[in-house]
Coordinates of N, CA and C in Angstrom, one line a residue:
M17 N 0.8 -1.2 0.0 CA 0.0 0.0 0.0 C 0.9 1.3 0.0
D18 N 2.1 1.1 0.4 CA 3.0 2.3 0.4 C 3.1 3.0 -0.9
S19 N 3.0 2.3 -2.0 CA 3.1 2.9 -3.3 C 1.9 3.8 -3.6
L20 N 0.8 3.6 -2.9 CA -0.4 4.4 -3.1 C -0.6 5.5 -2.1
D21 N 0.2 5.6 -1.1 CA 0.1 6.6 0.0 C 0.0 8.0 -0.6
H22 N 0.9 8.3 -1.5 CA 0.9 9.7 -2.1 C -0.4 10.0 -2.8
M23 N -1.1 9.1 -3.3 CA -2.4 9.3 -3.9 C -3.4 9.8 -2.9
L24 N -3.3 9.4 -1.7 CA -4.2 9.7 -0.6 C -3.9 11.0 0.1
T25 N -2.7 11.4 0.0 CA -2.3 12.6 0.8 C -1.9 13.8 -0.1
D26 N -1.4 13.6 -1.3 CA -0.9 14.7 -2.1 C -2.1 15.2 -2.9
P27 N -2.2 16.6 -3.1 CA -3.2 17.1 -3.9 C -3.1 16.6 -5.3
L28 N -4.2 16.6 -6.0 CA -4.2 16.1 -7.4 C -3.4 17.1 -8.3
E29 N -2.5 16.5 -9.0 CA -1.7 17.3 -9.9 C -2.3 17.3 -11.3
L30 N -2.6 18.5 -11.8 CA -3.1 18.6 -13.1 C -2.1 19.1 -14.1
G31 N -0.9 19.0 -13.7 CA 0.2 19.5 -14.6 C 0.6 18.4 -15.6
P32 N 1.8 18.5 -16.1 CA 2.3 17.6 -17.1 C 2.3 16.1 -16.6
C33 N 2.0 15.2 -17.5 CA 2.1 13.8 -17.2 C 3.6 13.4 -17.1
G34 N 3.7 12.1 -16.7 CA 5.1 11.6 -16.5 C 5.9 11.6 -17.8
D35 N 5.3 11.6 -18.9 CA 6.1 11.6 -20.2 C 6.5 13.0 -20.6
G36 N 6.0 14.1 -19.8 CA 6.4 15.4 -20.1 C 5.5 16.1 -21.2
H37 N 4.5 15.4 -21.7 CA 3.6 16.0 -22.7 C 2.2 16.2 -22.1
G38 N 1.6 17.3 -22.5 CA 0.2 17.5 -22.2 C -0.2 17.5 -20.7
T39 N -1.4 17.3 -20.4 CA -1.9 17.3 -19.0 C -2.5 15.9 -18.7
R40 N -2.8 15.7 -17.4 CA -3.5 14.5 -17.0 C -4.9 14.5 -17.6
I41 N -5.3 13.3 -18.1 CA -6.6 13.2 -18.7 C -7.6 12.7 -17.6
M42 N -8.6 13.4 -17.4 CA -9.7 13.1 -16.5 C -10.9 12.6 -17.3
E43 N -11.6 11.7 -16.7 CA -12.9 11.2 -17.4 C -14.0 11.5 -16.4
D44 N -15.1 12.0 -16.9 CA -16.3 12.2 -16.1 C -17.0 10.9 -16.0
C45 N -17.4 10.5 -14.8 CA -18.2 9.3 -14.6 C -19.4 9.6 -13.8
L46 N -20.4 8.8 -14.0 CA -21.6 8.8 -13.2 C -21.6 7.7 -12.2
L47 N -21.4 8.0 -10.9 CA -21.4 7.0 -9.9 C -22.7 7.2 -9.1
G48 N -23.7 6.3 -9.4 CA -25.0 6.5 -8.8 C -25.6 7.7 -9.6
G49 N -26.0 8.7 -8.9 CA -26.5 9.9 -9.6 C -25.5 11.0 -9.6
T50 N -24.2 10.8 -9.2 CA -23.2 11.8 -9.0 C -22.2 11.8 -10.1
R51 N -21.9 12.9 -10.7 CA -20.9 13.0 -11.7 C -19.6 13.3 -11.0
V52 N -18.5 12.5 -11.3 CA -17.2 12.7 -10.7 C -16.2 12.6 -11.8
S53 N -15.1 13.3 -11.7 CA -14.0 13.2 -12.6 C -12.9 12.3 -12.0
L54 N -12.5 11.3 -12.7 CA -11.5 10.4 -12.2 C -10.3 10.3 -13.3
P55 N -9.1 10.1 -12.8 CA -8.0 9.9 -13.7 C -8.2 8.8 -14.7
E56 N -8.0 9.1 -16.0 CA -8.1 8.0 -17.0 C -7.3 6.8 -16.7
D57 N -6.1 7.0 -16.2 CA -5.2 5.8 -15.9 C -5.9 4.9 -14.9
L58 N -6.5 5.5 -13.9 CA -7.2 4.7 -12.9 C -8.3 3.8 -13.5
L59 N -9.0 4.3 -14.5 CA -10.1 3.6 -15.1 C -9.6 2.6 -16.1
E60 N -8.6 2.9 -16.9 CA -8.2 2.1 -18.0 C -7.1 1.1 -17.8
D61 N -6.3 1.3 -16.8 CA -5.2 0.4 -16.5 C -5.6 -0.5 -15.4
P62 N -5.8 -1.8 -15.7 CA -6.2 -2.8 -14.7 C -5.3 -2.9 -13.5
E63 N -4.0 -2.7 -13.7 CA -3.0 -2.8 -12.6 C -3.3 -1.7 -11.6
I64 N -3.4 -0.5 -12.1 CA -3.7 0.7 -11.2 C -5.0 0.5 -10.6
F65 N -6.1 0.1 -11.3 CA -7.4 0.0 -10.8 C -7.4 -1.0 -9.6
F66 N -6.8 -2.2 -9.8 CA -6.9 -3.2 -8.8 C -5.9 -2.9 -7.7
D67 N -4.9 -2.1 -7.9 CA -4.1 -1.6 -6.7 C -4.9 -0.7 -5.8
V68 N -5.7 0.1 -6.4 CA -6.6 1.1 -5.6 C -7.8 0.4 -5.1
V69 N -8.5 -0.3 -5.9 CA -9.7 -1.0 -5.5 C -9.3 -2.4 -5.1
S70 N -8.9 -2.5 -3.8 CA -8.3 -3.8 -3.3 C -8.8 -4.0 -1.8
L71 N -8.5 -5.2 -1.4 CA -8.8 -5.6 0.0 C -7.9 -4.8 0.9
S72 N -6.7 -4.5 0.6 CA -5.8 -3.7 1.4 C -6.3 -2.3 1.6
T73 N -6.9 -1.7 0.5 CA -7.5 -0.4 0.6 C -8.7 -0.4 1.5
W74 N -9.5 -1.5 1.3 CA -10.7 -1.7 2.2 C -10.3 -1.7 3.7
Q75 N -9.3 -2.5 4.0 CA -8.9 -2.8 5.4 C -8.0 -1.7 6.0
E76 N -7.1 -1.1 5.2 CA -6.1 -0.2 5.7 C -6.3 1.3 5.4
V77 N -7.1 1.6 4.4 CA -7.3 3.0 4.0 C -8.6 3.6 4.4
L78 N -9.7 2.8 4.2 CA -11.0 3.3 4.5 C -11.3 3.4 6.0
S79 N -12.0 4.4 6.4 CA -12.3 4.4 7.9 C -13.5 3.5 8.1
D80 N -13.8 3.3 9.4 CA -14.9 2.4 9.8 C -16.2 3.0 9.2
S81 N -16.4 4.3 9.3 CA -17.6 4.9 8.8 C -17.7 4.7 7.3
Q82 N -16.6 4.8 6.6 CA -16.7 4.6 5.1 C -17.0 3.2 4.8
R83 N -16.4 2.2 5.5 CA -16.7 0.8 5.2 C -18.2 0.6 5.5
E84 N -18.7 1.1 6.6 CA -20.1 0.9 7.0 C -21.0 1.5 5.9
H85 N -20.7 2.7 5.4 CA -21.5 3.3 4.4 C -21.5 2.4 3.1
L86 N -20.4 1.8 2.7 CA -20.3 1.0 1.5 C -21.0 -0.4 1.8
Q87 N -21.0 -0.9 3.0 CA -21.6 -2.2 3.3 C -23.1 -2.1 3.1
Q88 N -23.7 -0.9 3.2 CA -25.2 -0.8 3.0 C -25.6 -1.2 1.6
F89 N -24.6 -1.2 0.6 CA -25.0 -1.6 -0.7 C -24.8 -3.1 -1.0
L90 N -24.3 -3.8 0.0 CA -24.2 -5.3 -0.1 C -25.5 -5.9 0.2
P91 N -25.7 -7.2 -0.3 CA -26.9 -7.9 0.1 C -27.0 -8.1 1.6
H92 N -28.2 -8.1 2.1 CA -28.4 -8.3 3.5 C -28.9 -9.7 3.7
F93 N -28.3 -10.4 4.7 CA -28.6 -11.8 5.0 C -29.4 -11.9 6.3
P94 N -30.3 -12.8 6.4 CA -31.1 -12.9 7.6 C -30.4 -13.2 8.8
A95 N -29.4 -14.1 8.8 CA -28.7 -14.5 10.0 C -27.2 -14.3 9.7
D96 N -26.5 -14.0 10.8 CA -25.0 -13.8 10.7 C -24.7 -12.8 9.5
S97 N -25.4 -11.7 9.4 CA -25.3 -10.8 8.3 C -23.9 -10.2 8.2
V98 N -23.3 -9.8 9.4 CA -21.9 -9.3 9.3 C -20.9 -10.3 8.8
E99 N -21.0 -11.5 9.3 CA -20.0 -12.5 8.9 C -20.2 -12.8 7.4
Q100 N -21.4 -12.9 6.9 CA -21.7 -13.2 5.5 C -21.2 -12.0 4.6
Q101 N -21.4 -10.8 5.1 CA -21.0 -9.7 4.3 C -19.5 -9.6 4.3
N102 N -18.8 -10.0 5.4 CA -17.3 -10.1 5.3 C -16.8 -11.1 4.4
E103 N -17.5 -12.3 4.3 CA -17.1 -13.3 3.3 C -17.3 -12.8 1.9
L104 N -18.4 -12.1 1.7 CA -18.7 -11.5 0.4 C -17.6 -10.5 0.0
I105 N -17.2 -9.7 0.9 CA -16.2 -8.7 0.6 C -14.9 -9.4 0.2
L106 N -14.5 -10.4 1.0 CA -13.3 -11.2 0.6 C -13.4 -11.8 -0.7
A107 N -14.6 -12.4 -1.1 CA -14.8 -13.0 -2.4 C -14.7 -12.0 -3.5
L108 N -15.3 -10.8 -3.2 CA -15.3 -9.7 -4.2 C -13.8 -9.3 -4.6
F109 N -13.0 -9.0 -3.5 CA -11.7 -8.6 -3.8 C -10.7 -9.7 -4.2
S110 N -11.1 -10.9 -4.0 CA -10.2 -12.0 -4.4 C -10.5 -12.5 -5.8
G111 N -11.5 -11.8 -6.5 CA -11.8 -12.1 -7.9 C -12.7 -13.2 -8.1
E112 N -13.4 -13.7 -7.1 CA -14.3 -14.9 -7.3 C -15.5 -14.4 -8.2
N113 N -16.0 -15.4 -8.9 CA -17.2 -15.1 -9.8 C -18.5 -15.1 -9.0
F114 N -19.4 -14.2 -9.4 CA -20.7 -14.1 -8.8 C -21.7 -14.3 -10.0
R115 N -22.1 -15.5 -10.2 CA -23.0 -15.9 -11.3 C -22.5 -15.6 -12.6
F116 N -22.3 -14.3 -13.0 CA -21.9 -13.9 -14.3 C -20.5 -13.2 -14.3
G117 N -19.7 -13.4 -13.3 CA -18.4 -12.8 -13.3 C -18.2 -12.0 -12.0
N118 N -17.1 -11.4 -11.8 CA -16.8 -10.6 -10.6 C -17.2 -9.2 -10.9
P119 N -18.0 -8.6 -10.1 CA -18.4 -7.2 -10.3 C -17.3 -6.2 -10.5
L120 N -16.2 -6.4 -9.7 CA -15.1 -5.4 -9.9 C -14.4 -5.6 -11.2
H121 N -14.3 -6.8 -11.7 CA -13.7 -7.0 -13.0 C -14.6 -6.6 -14.1
I122 N -15.9 -6.7 -13.9 CA -16.8 -6.3 -14.9 C -16.8 -4.7 -15.0
A123 N -16.8 -4.1 -13.8 CA -16.8 -2.6 -13.8 C -15.5 -2.1 -14.5
Q124 N -14.4 -2.7 -14.2 CA -13.1 -2.2 -14.7 C -13.1 -2.4 -16.3
K125 N -13.7 -3.5 -16.8 CA -13.8 -3.6 -18.2 C -14.7 -2.6 -18.8
L126 N -15.8 -2.2 -18.1 CA -16.7 -1.2 -18.6 C -16.0 0.2 -18.6
F127 N -15.2 0.4 -17.6 CA -14.5 1.7 -17.5 C -13.5 1.8 -18.7
R128 N -13.0 0.7 -19.3 CA -12.0 0.8 -20.4 C -12.7 1.0 -21.7
G129 N -14.1 1.1 -21.7 CA -14.8 1.3 -23.0 C -14.4 2.5 -23.7
N130 N -14.9 2.7 -24.9 CA -14.6 3.8 -25.8 C -15.3 5.1 -25.4
D131 N -16.5 5.1 -25.0 CA -17.2 6.3 -24.7 C -17.0 6.6 -23.2
P132 N -16.3 7.7 -22.9 CA -15.9 8.0 -21.6 C -17.0 8.0 -20.6
V133 N -18.1 8.8 -20.8 CA -19.1 8.9 -19.8 C -20.1 7.7 -19.9
E134 N -20.5 7.3 -21.0 CA -21.4 6.2 -21.2 C -20.9 4.9 -20.6
N135 N -19.6 4.6 -20.7 CA -19.0 3.4 -20.2 C -18.5 3.5 -18.8
C136 N -18.7 4.7 -18.2 CA -18.2 4.9 -16.9 C -19.4 5.2 -15.9
I137 N -20.5 4.6 -16.2 CA -21.7 4.8 -15.4 C -21.8 3.5 -14.5
V138 N -21.8 3.8 -13.2 CA -21.8 2.7 -12.2 C -23.0 3.0 -11.3

């Protein structure tokens, strides 16, 4: 996670990219009903995406209140809900298939689509 620490603490740089040409490319995405701008590299590079969207981020970066907020979007189970949700989170971040694939892998493939906003709706 050390390699990602700067992303969490440094302000977003909109200056030149690492190659020295142009500026960082941001893509507008609709997450629920909210439009946000995210770095194109995060959306299109699977290695970067899965470094950020990972179990270590879930466990080490997000606060308890952030995890609780996100858990409300998981299925609710009648008994042992917390334990079953924890198992679901582990399965999600470990790449297990859920009927038609892993939702994180499916989302990342959609993010890599050609139409920036249309393929970035979650």
